[in-house]
Coordinates of C-alpha atoms in Angstrom, one line a residue:
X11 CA 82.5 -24.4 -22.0
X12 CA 86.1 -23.3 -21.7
X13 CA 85.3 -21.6 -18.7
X14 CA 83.7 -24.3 -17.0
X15 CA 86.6 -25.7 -14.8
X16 CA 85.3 -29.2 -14.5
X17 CA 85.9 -29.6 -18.6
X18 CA 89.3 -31.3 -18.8
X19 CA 92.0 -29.5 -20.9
X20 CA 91.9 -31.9 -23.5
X21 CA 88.3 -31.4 -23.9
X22 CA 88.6 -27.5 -24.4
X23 CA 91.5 -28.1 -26.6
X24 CA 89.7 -30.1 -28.8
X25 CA 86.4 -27.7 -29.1
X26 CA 88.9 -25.3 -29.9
X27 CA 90.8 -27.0 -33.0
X28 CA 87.2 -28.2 -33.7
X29 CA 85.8 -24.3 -34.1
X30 CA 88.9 -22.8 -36.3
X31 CA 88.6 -25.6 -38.5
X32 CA 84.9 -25.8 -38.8
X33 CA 85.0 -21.6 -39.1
X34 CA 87.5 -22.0 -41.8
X35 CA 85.7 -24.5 -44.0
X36 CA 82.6 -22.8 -43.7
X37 CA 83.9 -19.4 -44.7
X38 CA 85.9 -21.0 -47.8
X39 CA 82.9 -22.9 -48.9
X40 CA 80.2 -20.1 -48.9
X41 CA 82.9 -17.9 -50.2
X42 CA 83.4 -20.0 -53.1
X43 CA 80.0 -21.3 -53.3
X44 CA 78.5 -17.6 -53.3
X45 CA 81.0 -15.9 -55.7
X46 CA 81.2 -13.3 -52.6
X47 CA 84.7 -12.1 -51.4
X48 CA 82.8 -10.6 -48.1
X49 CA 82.5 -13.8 -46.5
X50 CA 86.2 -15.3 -47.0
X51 CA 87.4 -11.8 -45.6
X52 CA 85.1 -11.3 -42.8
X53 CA 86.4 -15.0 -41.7
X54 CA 89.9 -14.4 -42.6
X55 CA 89.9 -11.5 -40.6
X56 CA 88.2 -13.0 -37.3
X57 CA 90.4 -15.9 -37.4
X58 CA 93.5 -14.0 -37.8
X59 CA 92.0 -12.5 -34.3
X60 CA 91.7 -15.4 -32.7
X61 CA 95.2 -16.6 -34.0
X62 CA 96.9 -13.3 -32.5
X63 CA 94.6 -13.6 -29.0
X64 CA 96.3 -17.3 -28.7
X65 CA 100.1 -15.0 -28.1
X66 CA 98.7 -14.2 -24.6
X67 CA 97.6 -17.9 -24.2
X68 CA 101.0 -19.2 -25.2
X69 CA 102.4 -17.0 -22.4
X70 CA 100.2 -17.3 -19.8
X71 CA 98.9 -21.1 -19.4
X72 CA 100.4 -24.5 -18.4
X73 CA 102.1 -26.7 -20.7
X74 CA 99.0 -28.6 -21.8
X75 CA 96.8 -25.4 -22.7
X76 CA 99.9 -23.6 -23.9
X77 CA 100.7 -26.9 -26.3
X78 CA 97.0 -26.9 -27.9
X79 CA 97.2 -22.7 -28.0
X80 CA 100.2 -22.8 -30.3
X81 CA 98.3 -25.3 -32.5
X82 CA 95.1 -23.2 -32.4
X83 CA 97.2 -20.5 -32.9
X84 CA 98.9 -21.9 -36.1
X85 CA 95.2 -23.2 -37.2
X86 CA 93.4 -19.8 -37.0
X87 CA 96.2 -18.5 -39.2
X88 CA 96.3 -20.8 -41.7
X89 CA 92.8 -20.6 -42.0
X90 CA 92.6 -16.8 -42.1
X91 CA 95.3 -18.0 -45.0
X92 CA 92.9 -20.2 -46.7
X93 CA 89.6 -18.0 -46.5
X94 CA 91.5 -14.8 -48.1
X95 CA 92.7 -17.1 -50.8
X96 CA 89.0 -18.4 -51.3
X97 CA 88.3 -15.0 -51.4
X98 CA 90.8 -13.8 -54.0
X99 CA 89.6 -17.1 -56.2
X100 CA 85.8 -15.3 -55.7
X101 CA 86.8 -11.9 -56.5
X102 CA 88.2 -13.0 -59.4
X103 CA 86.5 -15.1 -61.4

């Protein structure tokens, strides 16, 4: 899809905010839901990936994909944030 240059930026940008947040909730709800810190870290640990690929993108793209990769950027980190706190909550109860 992001690929596709017939997608308007806004669309990608969008899909994009749509997956960290999405990725997030789903790795702090079956972390919490399970009892199992495995999920909230494996999460944590892809987003915070995705959050440092986005320094490249800040760089390298035109203002409007460089404006929605700083807030992707700052989404995949805060949800990294959130899933390792799930996680923590899970490993210790």
């Amino acid at each position: 899809f992001a690929m596709d240059a017939s997608k308007s930026d806004q669309a990608v940008i969008a899909l994009g905010h749509a997956s960290a947040l999405t990725a997030t909730l789903f790795g702090v709800g079956v972390t919490l839901a399970r009892q199992d810190p495995l999920y909230g870290i494996t999460l944590a640990w892809a987003l915070a990936g995705c959050g440092d690929g986005m320094k490249r993108r800040v760089l390298g793209e035109e203002s409007s994909l460089r404006k929605g990769a700083k807030v992707q950027r700052v989404l995949c980190w805060a949800g990294s944030a959130a899933c390792l706190a799930a996680a923590f909550a899970a490993g210790t109860s």
